XYZ file of C-alpha atoms in Angstrom:
719
model
C -10.501 46.794 41.542
C -6.610 46.760 42.043
C -5.606 50.175 42.364
C -33.887 41.709 52.648
C -36.895 42.622 52.457
C -38.321 43.526 55.902
C -41.594 45.377 56.199
C -41.229 48.940 57.396
C -43.280 50.082 60.300
C -46.131 52.443 59.582
C -44.399 55.331 61.322
C -41.181 54.765 59.364
C -43.072 54.588 56.109
C -44.803 57.924 56.488
C -41.752 59.633 58.036
C -43.456 62.655 59.481
C -45.519 63.677 56.451
C -46.942 67.109 57.164
C -50.393 68.475 56.482
C -49.870 69.542 52.869
C -50.547 66.567 50.613
C -52.224 68.303 47.705
C -51.976 67.000 44.167
C -52.622 69.175 41.102
C -52.389 72.957 41.016
C -50.714 74.807 43.846
C -52.336 77.790 45.555
C -48.949 79.043 46.746
C -47.797 81.878 44.483
C -44.578 82.468 46.389
C -42.027 80.911 44.053
C -38.924 80.052 46.080
C -35.912 81.863 44.685
C -33.191 82.025 47.318
C -30.098 79.871 46.760
C -30.428 76.801 48.942
C -26.914 75.366 48.624
C -26.285 76.095 52.311
C -29.206 73.830 53.255
C -28.881 71.344 50.372
C -25.080 70.901 50.109
C -25.314 67.702 47.998
C -28.050 69.067 45.700
C -30.599 66.519 44.412
C -30.852 63.409 42.261
C -33.286 60.847 40.939
C -33.112 57.160 40.169
C -34.717 53.830 39.290
C -37.116 55.220 36.661
C -40.092 53.032 35.777
C -43.119 53.791 33.596
C -45.144 54.987 36.590
C -42.593 55.887 39.279
C -39.214 57.346 40.126
C -37.189 57.866 43.311
C -36.230 61.457 44.207
C -33.427 62.266 46.656
C -32.199 65.217 48.657
C -30.044 65.846 51.680
C -31.455 68.740 53.703
C -29.723 70.062 56.799
C -29.940 73.341 58.684
C -26.375 74.120 59.861
C -27.825 76.284 62.620
C -29.704 73.266 64.019
C -27.836 70.311 62.583
C -29.121 67.792 65.125
C -32.762 68.327 64.222
C -34.867 66.797 61.472
C -35.341 69.130 58.514
C -38.819 69.740 57.061
C -38.779 70.181 53.292
C -41.375 70.737 50.625
C -41.217 68.657 47.429
C -42.744 69.967 44.217
C -43.049 67.886 41.048
C -44.319 69.201 37.744
C -44.314 68.467 34.043
C -43.402 72.119 33.544
C -39.989 73.574 34.268
C -41.744 76.727 35.478
C -43.755 74.685 37.990
C -46.879 76.509 36.784
C -48.963 73.507 37.767
C -47.926 70.842 40.203
C -48.367 67.103 39.978
C -47.149 66.760 43.558
C -46.830 69.298 46.349
C -45.996 67.659 49.642
C -43.951 68.141 52.791
C -41.560 65.557 54.189
C -38.918 65.422 56.878
C -35.234 64.696 56.224
C -34.352 62.743 59.354
C -31.154 63.371 61.278
C -31.056 59.637 61.973
C -30.548 59.111 58.221
C -27.852 61.784 57.991
C -30.602 64.114 56.743
C -30.879 62.108 53.528
C -34.411 61.815 52.183
C -35.659 59.478 49.457
C -39.193 59.854 48.128
C -40.851 57.434 45.740
C -43.241 59.294 43.471
C -45.875 57.093 41.842
C -48.843 57.371 39.443
C -46.617 59.041 36.866
C -47.148 58.925 33.111
C -44.824 56.798 30.952
C -42.004 58.334 28.914
C -42.583 61.760 30.456
C -40.124 64.390 31.623
C -40.788 65.659 35.133
C -39.186 68.551 36.979
C -38.729 68.595 40.724
C -37.301 70.727 43.515
C -37.128 70.778 47.302
C -37.657 73.873 49.476
C -36.682 74.664 53.051
C -38.158 77.602 54.939
C -36.481 79.368 57.848
C -36.685 82.870 59.286
C -39.440 83.800 56.851
C -37.232 82.962 53.847
C -37.610 80.087 51.402
C -34.527 78.355 50.080
C -34.681 75.990 47.149
C -32.570 73.392 45.455
C -31.642 73.453 41.819
C -34.421 72.272 39.533
C -34.001 68.612 38.772
C -35.139 66.858 35.637
C -36.043 63.192 35.476
C -37.775 60.917 33.010
C -40.003 57.886 33.351
C -39.568 54.742 31.293
C -41.728 53.980 28.248
C -44.778 51.827 28.856
C -44.490 48.094 28.363
C -44.763 47.306 24.685
C -44.109 50.832 23.435
C -41.982 50.516 20.318
C -39.602 53.449 20.827
C -35.841 53.873 20.718
C -34.036 53.925 24.052
C -30.861 55.869 24.727
C -28.694 55.715 27.826
C -25.133 56.194 29.062
C -23.082 53.885 31.246
C -19.964 54.527 33.297
C -18.111 53.413 36.426
C -15.351 54.135 38.948
C -15.250 57.777 40.047
C -12.498 58.166 42.637
C -12.603 61.705 44.062
C -9.161 62.067 45.574
C -6.861 64.232 43.452
C -9.124 63.856 40.396
C -11.770 65.835 38.524
C -14.954 64.779 36.800
C -14.069 65.917 33.292
C -15.878 62.927 31.792
C -19.150 63.918 33.459
C -18.587 67.487 32.312
C -18.273 66.246 28.731
C -21.565 64.342 29.029
C -23.212 67.578 30.155
C -21.705 69.410 27.182
C -23.180 66.872 24.786
C -26.601 67.389 26.379
C -27.800 64.028 25.107
C -31.496 63.183 25.419
C -30.895 60.138 27.596
C -33.538 57.996 29.215
C -31.193 57.203 32.107
C -27.574 56.668 33.177
C -26.351 53.283 34.410
C -23.610 53.512 37.006
C -21.793 50.187 37.113
C -20.130 50.383 40.517
C -17.370 52.022 42.545
C -19.527 55.092 43.041
C -17.235 55.978 45.953
C -13.805 54.709 46.997
C -13.496 53.607 50.590
C -9.872 54.683 51.101
C -8.559 58.182 51.749
C -5.005 57.870 50.439
C -4.080 54.390 49.271
C -0.600 55.009 47.776
C -1.066 52.265 45.187
C -3.502 54.424 43.224
C -4.560 57.587 45.095
C -2.376 60.696 44.995
C -2.601 64.458 44.707
C -5.320 64.664 47.310
C -4.408 68.026 48.823
C -7.190 69.892 47.022
C -9.489 66.927 46.345
C -9.392 64.995 49.588
C -11.803 63.050 51.771
C -11.554 63.848 55.477
C -13.371 61.643 57.946
C -15.390 63.505 60.566
C -14.536 60.667 62.985
C -11.068 59.563 61.895
C -10.593 57.578 65.091
C -13.267 55.159 63.833
C -11.575 54.532 60.481
C -9.641 51.392 59.633
C -5.875 51.850 59.419
C -4.298 49.729 56.701
C -0.556 49.119 56.538
C 2.259 50.744 58.454
C 4.774 53.532 58.064
C 4.809 55.743 54.977
C 2.518 53.435 53.025
C -0.240 53.384 55.666
C -3.657 54.753 54.756
C -7.162 54.840 56.190
C -10.298 53.141 54.965
C -13.911 53.819 55.860
C -15.153 51.605 58.664
C -17.897 53.280 60.687
C -21.231 54.492 59.347
C -20.037 58.084 59.634
C -16.911 57.239 57.636
C -18.951 55.819 54.759
C -21.377 58.740 54.881
C -18.426 61.118 54.579
C -17.406 59.485 51.294
C -20.772 60.205 49.683
C -21.158 63.650 51.210
C -17.740 64.756 49.987
C -18.107 63.383 46.464
C -21.528 64.926 46.008
C -20.302 68.417 46.864
C -18.666 68.416 43.434
C -20.647 70.789 41.194
C -20.187 68.742 38.027
C -21.526 65.523 39.483
C -24.377 67.496 41.021
C -25.346 68.771 37.562
C -25.256 65.275 36.052
C -27.565 63.997 38.772
C -29.848 67.020 38.339
C -30.056 66.271 34.599
C -30.541 62.483 34.412
C -32.073 59.673 36.478
C -29.487 57.065 37.523
C -29.696 53.286 37.864
C -26.884 52.282 40.227
C -25.326 48.992 41.290
C -22.404 48.599 43.665
C -19.115 46.848 43.042
C -16.349 46.482 45.632
C -15.122 49.965 46.628
C -18.499 50.932 48.072
C -17.361 48.505 50.780
C -13.763 47.317 50.296
C -11.419 46.609 47.381
C -11.752 43.151 45.763
C -14.264 42.175 48.430
C -16.458 39.085 48.503
C -19.459 38.995 50.766
C -18.413 40.725 53.981
C -14.723 39.963 53.496
C -12.035 42.532 52.725
C -8.671 41.725 51.134
C -6.228 44.396 52.349
C -4.076 41.912 54.269
C -3.783 39.388 51.436
C -4.444 36.444 53.721
C -2.203 37.428 56.636
C -5.323 37.363 58.817
C -9.074 36.963 58.460
C -10.835 40.099 57.194
C -14.429 39.102 57.794
C -15.962 42.480 58.723
C -19.712 42.111 59.082
C -20.416 45.384 60.895
C -18.250 47.313 58.460
C -20.083 45.729 55.526
C -23.450 46.650 57.021
C -22.294 50.225 57.634
C -21.253 50.536 54.011
C -24.632 49.300 52.784
C -26.601 51.572 55.130
C -24.757 54.609 53.739
C -25.295 53.382 50.172
C -29.046 53.073 50.755
C -29.132 56.539 52.321
C -27.328 58.297 49.479
C -28.300 56.379 46.331
C -31.800 56.925 44.868
C -32.708 53.284 44.406
C -35.678 51.182 45.372
C -34.779 47.663 46.485
C -38.151 46.547 47.830
C -40.848 47.844 45.447
C -41.655 50.442 48.062
C -44.989 52.182 48.371
C -45.489 55.820 47.437
C -43.927 58.401 49.743
C -40.876 58.666 51.945
C -38.589 55.636 51.995
C -36.731 54.710 55.162
C -33.155 53.602 54.318
C -32.789 52.298 57.870
C -35.416 49.676 57.043
C -33.587 48.381 53.970
C -32.198 44.924 54.770
C -28.395 44.777 54.848
C -25.894 41.954 54.473
C -26.453 39.020 54.551
C -30.088 39.733 53.649
C -29.333 42.337 50.970
C -31.234 42.202 47.704
C -30.132 44.897 45.260
C -30.338 43.013 41.987
C -33.384 44.205 40.080
C -34.729 44.564 36.550
C -36.189 47.383 34.484
C -38.274 47.437 31.338
C -38.056 50.250 28.810
C -40.849 49.592 26.350
C -40.465 46.930 23.736
C -36.809 47.792 23.246
C -35.114 46.813 26.496
C -35.094 44.480 29.449
C -32.304 45.673 31.759
C -31.115 43.121 34.341
C -28.986 44.782 37.035
C -26.939 42.013 38.649
C -25.081 41.954 41.984
C -21.646 40.323 41.636
C -20.307 40.990 45.144
C -22.897 39.902 47.720
C -23.248 36.178 47.038
C -19.951 35.252 45.400
C -17.427 32.933 47.078
C -13.792 33.744 47.727
C -11.286 33.978 44.901
C -10.359 30.451 43.849
C -6.714 30.870 44.859
C -6.405 32.138 48.445
C -4.085 35.111 48.858
C -2.216 33.153 51.542
C -2.045 29.923 49.522
C 1.311 28.198 49.966
C 2.804 27.923 46.459
C 3.837 24.306 46.989
C 0.437 23.120 48.216
C -1.226 20.686 45.816
C -4.717 21.937 44.943
C -5.613 19.159 42.476
C -4.235 15.742 43.505
C -3.471 12.900 41.110
C -6.851 11.180 41.480
C -8.793 14.324 40.492
C -6.330 15.267 37.765
C -6.665 11.769 36.330
C -10.353 12.428 35.697
C -9.470 15.218 33.273
C -6.376 13.804 31.545
C -8.086 11.534 28.983
C -10.062 14.447 27.548
C -7.086 16.746 27.127
C -4.919 17.119 23.994
C -1.897 14.811 23.864
C 0.688 17.624 24.327
C -1.170 18.844 27.409
C -1.321 15.329 28.825
C 2.435 14.965 28.313
C 3.090 18.295 30.048
C 0.930 17.441 33.049
C 2.713 14.099 33.430
C 6.163 15.696 33.406
C 8.298 16.156 36.521
C 7.180 19.782 36.755
C 3.907 18.503 38.215
C 5.383 15.814 40.492
C 4.562 16.002 44.188
C 5.151 14.105 47.404
C 3.291 13.601 50.653
C 5.400 15.776 52.901
C 3.849 14.062 55.947
C 5.463 10.735 55.041
C 7.971 9.615 57.679
C 10.885 9.630 55.231
C 10.235 13.359 54.513
C 10.242 14.501 58.153
C 13.519 16.434 57.874
C 12.432 18.259 54.727
C 9.039 19.093 56.245
C 10.676 20.623 59.307
C 12.979 22.730 57.109
C 10.095 23.875 54.909
C 7.982 24.838 57.915
C 10.911 26.679 59.428
C 11.442 28.617 56.195
C 7.732 29.401 56.090
C 7.760 30.778 59.646
C 10.762 32.960 58.869
C 9.142 34.394 55.739
C 5.777 34.906 57.417
C 7.311 36.747 60.356
C 9.124 38.927 57.821
C 5.697 39.743 56.379
C 4.497 40.956 59.787
C 3.018 37.875 61.470
C 3.845 36.944 65.029
C 5.715 33.700 65.590
C 2.542 32.084 66.899
C 0.544 33.194 63.847
C 3.292 32.131 61.453
C 3.641 28.722 63.100
C -0.121 28.128 62.884
C -0.143 28.962 59.181
C 2.923 26.807 58.538
C 1.192 23.856 60.176
C -1.919 24.482 58.037
C -0.212 24.879 54.664
C 2.992 22.821 54.809
C 1.401 19.418 55.008
C 0.027 16.775 52.664
C 0.780 17.013 48.955
C 3.606 19.421 48.135
C 4.955 20.268 44.678
C 8.570 19.218 44.116
C 8.907 22.036 41.590
C 8.486 24.474 44.490
C 9.740 22.729 47.629
C 13.033 21.661 46.053
C 13.675 25.299 45.169
C 13.090 26.241 48.814
C 15.339 23.458 50.021
C 18.066 24.488 47.558
C 17.885 28.092 48.806
C 18.133 26.888 52.414
C 21.135 24.748 51.479
C 23.021 27.781 50.219
C 22.996 29.154 53.733
C 23.748 25.806 55.313
C 26.783 25.238 53.095
C 28.044 28.730 53.880
C 27.666 27.871 57.562
C 29.474 24.572 56.998
C 26.350 22.573 57.790
C 25.287 19.476 55.845
C 22.893 20.100 52.977
C 19.298 18.903 53.190
C 18.644 16.226 50.529
C 16.277 17.307 47.751
C 13.211 15.168 47.188
C 13.060 12.741 44.283
C 10.378 12.744 41.574
C 10.868 9.059 40.826
C 7.494 7.343 41.048
C 5.881 10.506 42.406
C 2.237 11.282 41.518
C 1.292 14.315 39.397
C -0.952 17.128 40.500
C -1.613 20.846 40.215
C -0.152 23.115 42.890
C -0.687 26.826 43.384
C 2.822 27.508 42.089
C 1.748 26.134 38.710
C -0.892 28.866 38.557
C 1.601 31.666 39.228
C 1.610 31.823 43.045
C 5.200 32.600 44.032
C 4.971 34.185 47.506
C 3.176 33.512 50.758
C 0.902 36.559 50.804
C -0.035 38.699 47.838
C -2.266 39.344 44.861
C 0.075 37.943 42.210
C -0.951 34.400 41.394
C -4.138 34.767 43.423
C -6.250 37.735 42.278
C -3.999 38.968 39.472
C -1.629 37.444 36.903
C -2.508 33.745 37.025
C -1.489 31.113 34.480
C -4.576 30.733 32.304
C -4.539 27.103 31.076
C -3.663 25.625 34.483
C -6.128 27.935 36.250
C -8.911 26.984 33.817
C -8.289 23.280 34.436
C -8.095 23.791 38.202
C -11.330 25.835 38.129
C -13.215 23.243 36.085
C -12.137 20.317 38.264
C -12.912 22.032 41.558
C -16.216 23.318 40.127
C -17.280 19.757 39.392
C -16.011 18.398 42.696
C -17.887 21.090 44.643
C -21.051 20.818 42.536
C -20.539 24.381 41.390
C -20.071 25.995 44.805
C -16.543 27.250 44.061
C -17.838 29.540 41.301
C -21.362 30.319 42.478
C -20.828 34.004 41.750
C -24.472 35.080 41.702
C -26.055 32.671 44.154
C -28.793 30.259 43.103
C -31.746 32.645 43.462
C -30.090 35.453 41.539
C -28.947 33.116 38.787
C -32.496 31.832 38.321
C -33.742 35.437 38.254
C -31.131 36.364 35.636
C -32.081 33.445 33.427
C -35.700 34.601 33.600
C -34.696 38.110 32.485
C -32.720 36.701 29.564
C -35.855 34.890 28.368
C -37.779 38.175 28.170
C -39.490 39.079 24.893
C -37.987 42.580 24.729
C -35.815 43.171 21.690
C -32.680 43.650 23.788
C -31.729 41.802 26.966
C -28.852 43.715 28.566
C -27.158 42.418 31.706
C -25.488 44.986 33.956
C -22.431 43.393 35.544
C -20.177 45.502 37.716
C -17.136 43.490 36.558
C -16.119 42.728 33.006
C -17.210 39.651 31.074
C -14.431 40.349 28.530
C -11.517 37.947 28.856
C -8.277 39.804 29.591
C -5.335 37.617 28.627
C -1.637 38.273 28.067
C -0.422 35.420 25.857
C 3.367 35.473 26.155
C 3.953 31.876 25.076
C 5.742 32.852 21.840
C 7.711 35.831 23.196
C 11.208 34.387 22.951
C 12.830 37.659 24.046
C 11.457 37.013 27.540
C 14.352 35.259 29.223
C 12.432 33.567 32.026
C 10.699 30.459 30.702
C 8.130 30.580 33.530
C 6.919 33.912 32.124
C 6.419 32.591 28.594
C 2.843 31.541 29.329
C -0.709 32.822 28.885
C -1.863 34.816 31.916
C -5.226 36.131 33.042
C -4.717 39.752 34.068
C -7.402 39.773 36.769
C -9.370 36.918 38.283
C -11.379 39.320 40.422
C -13.389 39.747 37.189
C -15.502 37.080 35.452
C -12.220 35.494 34.277
C -11.892 34.342 37.882
C -14.967 32.128 37.504
C -14.319 30.747 34.017
C -16.558 27.695 34.338
C -19.539 29.721 35.565
C -18.867 32.344 32.907
C -19.042 29.757 30.149
C -22.144 28.248 31.750
C -23.920 31.616 31.559
C -22.847 32.176 27.961
C -23.959 28.646 27.096
C -27.390 29.414 28.563
C -27.680 32.341 26.147
C -26.743 30.122 23.206
C -28.824 27.096 24.203
C -31.924 29.240 24.723
C -31.319 31.123 21.485
C -31.511 34.441 23.305
C -31.434 37.101 20.615
C -29.772 40.443 21.225
C -28.275 39.588 24.591
C -25.467 41.854 25.772
C -23.333 42.439 28.864
C -22.230 45.919 29.949
C -19.720 46.397 32.741
C -17.015 48.523 34.344
C -14.526 48.184 37.248
C -11.346 47.378 35.298
C -10.620 51.002 34.241
C -10.393 50.214 30.534
C -12.535 50.291 27.403
C -13.280 46.910 25.841
C -15.608 45.690 23.130
C -15.589 41.940 22.634
C -17.667 38.988 21.559
C -17.477 36.360 24.283
C -18.660 33.048 22.857
C -20.867 35.015 20.484
C -22.324 37.382 23.124
C -21.421 41.094 22.753
C -19.746 42.544 25.831
C -18.948 46.225 26.333
C -16.810 47.525 29.192
C -16.827 51.218 30.070
C -13.697 53.086 31.143
C -13.409 54.696 34.542
C -14.719 58.206 35.073
C -11.519 59.058 36.943
C -9.733 56.182 38.664
C -6.238 55.203 37.464
C -6.273 53.478 34.078
C -5.410 49.806 33.706
C -2.246 50.815 31.864
C -1.096 53.006 34.758
C -1.820 50.289 37.289
C -0.144 47.604 35.199
C 2.952 49.801 34.934
C 3.157 50.197 38.699
C 2.732 46.445 39.167
C 5.397 45.479 36.625
C 7.925 47.929 38.016
C 7.053 46.793 41.540
C 7.822 43.224 40.462
C 11.325 44.325 39.472
C 11.006 44.723 35.700
C 12.451 47.911 34.193
C 10.579 49.994 31.565
C 13.014 48.743 28.903
C 12.352 45.062 29.677
C 10.357 42.800 27.335
C 7.816 42.121 30.078
C 7.156 45.847 30.505
C 6.812 46.279 26.754
C 4.239 43.518 26.304
C 2.218 44.181 29.459
C 2.399 47.984 29.620
C 3.714 49.738 26.515
C 1.872 47.420 24.126
C -0.992 46.598 26.488
C -3.732 47.290 23.920
C -2.031 45.204 21.254
C -1.285 42.332 23.644
C -4.878 42.086 24.866
C -6.234 42.307 21.320
C -3.952 39.524 20.118
C -4.692 37.233 23.066
C -8.510 37.199 22.864
C -9.907 36.201 19.458
C -13.226 37.835 20.351
C -11.697 41.211 21.165
C -12.797 44.008 18.849
C -11.484 47.073 20.685
C -9.146 47.916 23.571
C -8.145 51.219 25.113
C -6.347 50.768 28.411
C -5.288 54.363 29.025
C -8.369 56.590 28.811
C -11.245 57.748 30.982
C -14.771 58.463 29.847
C -18.201 56.900 29.340
C -20.322 55.102 26.752
C -23.563 56.272 25.161
C -25.800 53.552 23.714
C -28.886 53.857 21.558
C -31.183 50.900 20.882
C -33.043 51.209 17.595
C -34.882 48.026 16.751
C -32.463 45.107 16.454
C -29.510 47.463 16.117
C -27.528 48.989 18.972
C -25.179 51.915 18.472
C -22.484 52.467 21.099
C -20.169 55.462 21.238
C -17.152 55.577 23.533
C -16.243 59.122 24.612
C -12.644 59.035 25.787
C -10.138 61.433 27.335
C -6.474 60.542 28.042
C -5.892 59.472 31.636
C -3.209 62.168 31.915
C -6.018 64.767 32.017
C -7.724 63.444 35.132
C -5.835 65.690 37.576
C -6.755 68.836 35.602
C -9.851 70.834 36.490
C -11.704 71.854 33.312
C -14.820 73.100 35.076
C -13.831 76.769 34.790
C -12.366 76.542 31.284
C -14.032 77.172 27.945
C -16.055 74.245 26.613
C -13.731 73.917 23.648
C -10.741 73.234 25.863
C -12.338 70.069 27.181
C -14.063 68.900 24.001
C -10.723 69.067 22.163
C -9.328 66.462 24.560
C -12.032 63.908 23.804
C -12.166 61.361 21.039
C -15.159 59.290 20.012
C -15.163 55.659 18.881
C -18.381 54.216 17.466
C -19.668 50.653 17.141
C -22.721 48.917 15.777
C -23.931 45.767 17.535
C -26.227 43.570 15.489
C -26.909 39.825 15.354
C -24.273 39.174 18.023
C -21.569 40.981 16.059
C -19.694 44.153 17.011
C -18.592 46.332 14.086
C -16.390 49.383 14.474
C -17.768 52.300 12.445
């Protein structure tokens, strides 16, 4: 957000399993008791619970021999006292995997609580981890209630995990926790949203391998090498609160963008906003390798025993989407939004004047549009010319010269700027934009006593959609590309290009994953819940009737973020239509990423979005953006987009049932037959920089509020 399936070799699969492989009761009466935090600095966790298996994780390292593999003993029991053992086995945490060890334990009983711990022995002493607790899923067909929590976005820098601490206080009997993405943040001090990192900071062990972004006082570093990405996970998981949450509950985790790079697509980053290509294949693969090392997930239906993260296929062969079944109640489809998706529809370096939908393509849509819309699209605002025509040679040269000057001001070399000018300033160009550029150039020419450049005439000109009509005002940037785009024009542009490309422009999931998802939605379980890292809720600021906004170009309906599902509106509606056409009962989407709490009905399908655990709220980020665009806190724009953000979003989406854009927290959901109960547990974003871990429980609980909903028959009701 703003702010493969190769077979492992036999040796890799067994990973140095030692002689002890006993199952059942243990003959060893020496219960390990020494604190093992020195040898297990990230504690333990579990994940991907199924009726008969779960993945257990530990990082074990001996600081006195850090380059060596670390032998550890794993004990699993149905008793917290470990009086009898289901599993007692020795494994090796390999230095090649940063001493991270994942073990898949199989042949478990359904809907059963298991306890587990790892032990390391050195110098005649045994050192143990905390005791972990995990739980298997109900057996297929078991008619039992299912209860889980979901959350997202847990930036570490300058922030504390008060939301996780509150979940621990509640001590809910959860079957699992879904983490919706942005488990780590790849940057170490991005000034746009990270601050106060003196006491909560991420330091790279190999800073020389990190990626430097920006220049001067606003420069920051982003993870690039494998060691950089490992450092993100290692640092975050030294936090005692997050350790306790992982010790308490099994997690089901999917990535979003920050596990690799903000607003990424495939192996492409977006820091430079189109100034240069950011295809970073090796960096992407490094990020995934670290993710597979540190997250207790099973992407390949692995066999029992140690799992080798080095054998997990990485981009472009990654396959992390997967499904889970929790008895009769739930089919959980965990989707991957980042790996297969195409670029954002509007390139960050799109030239505002460039025509994206020419007259011929626009003409296909006009007859089906309402008469007022047809009249608007045929007005001079949408007139364009072929700038390559001989009679426009002077204007083209001036426009390209202005482009080069602006691009060099944005940091490009003259050669780079000239190449981009030649690419963008050609073909169809919007008169609405290019005449403004020519007029601005003429101001300087008149002052220099030079003849003015004639503006271009709209007489007889064709009509088309240019990027400027969708809100793109500058050469490089997120406004009008990834954020704040004009909704009705963008929707039309998206639909026309979707058809012309046979769906490729919005193929967010890829064909195989989409077919898989449709299969999951046809499941016979009572509830079919899709995990999407980004929100399905439509986030719109409808300013069309706000007459106190002086600039007419701002009195429009805007999508807030098209990095979300709003960015692929045609595909979004196609997915929702599939649910309707197939009469899928009790379908629901849950998501995160946008740092806000939403509950909405999107074309009749309930959609719940969890707030961030820590990362800056949408209201905070919107405030920074509006001020950065030059609008003061007392301006109408600031009032509608920031001060009254909740009210504006509620009013602009008829399906919206709840908005809170300035709180952190998590959601607890219980599925009881055909009824789902969701409770949002929220703390003001102003509390995120305060450490409550050493305070009395009441101090933290007093800061939280709870908002409850019932979801039934496709309807969300606030309780």
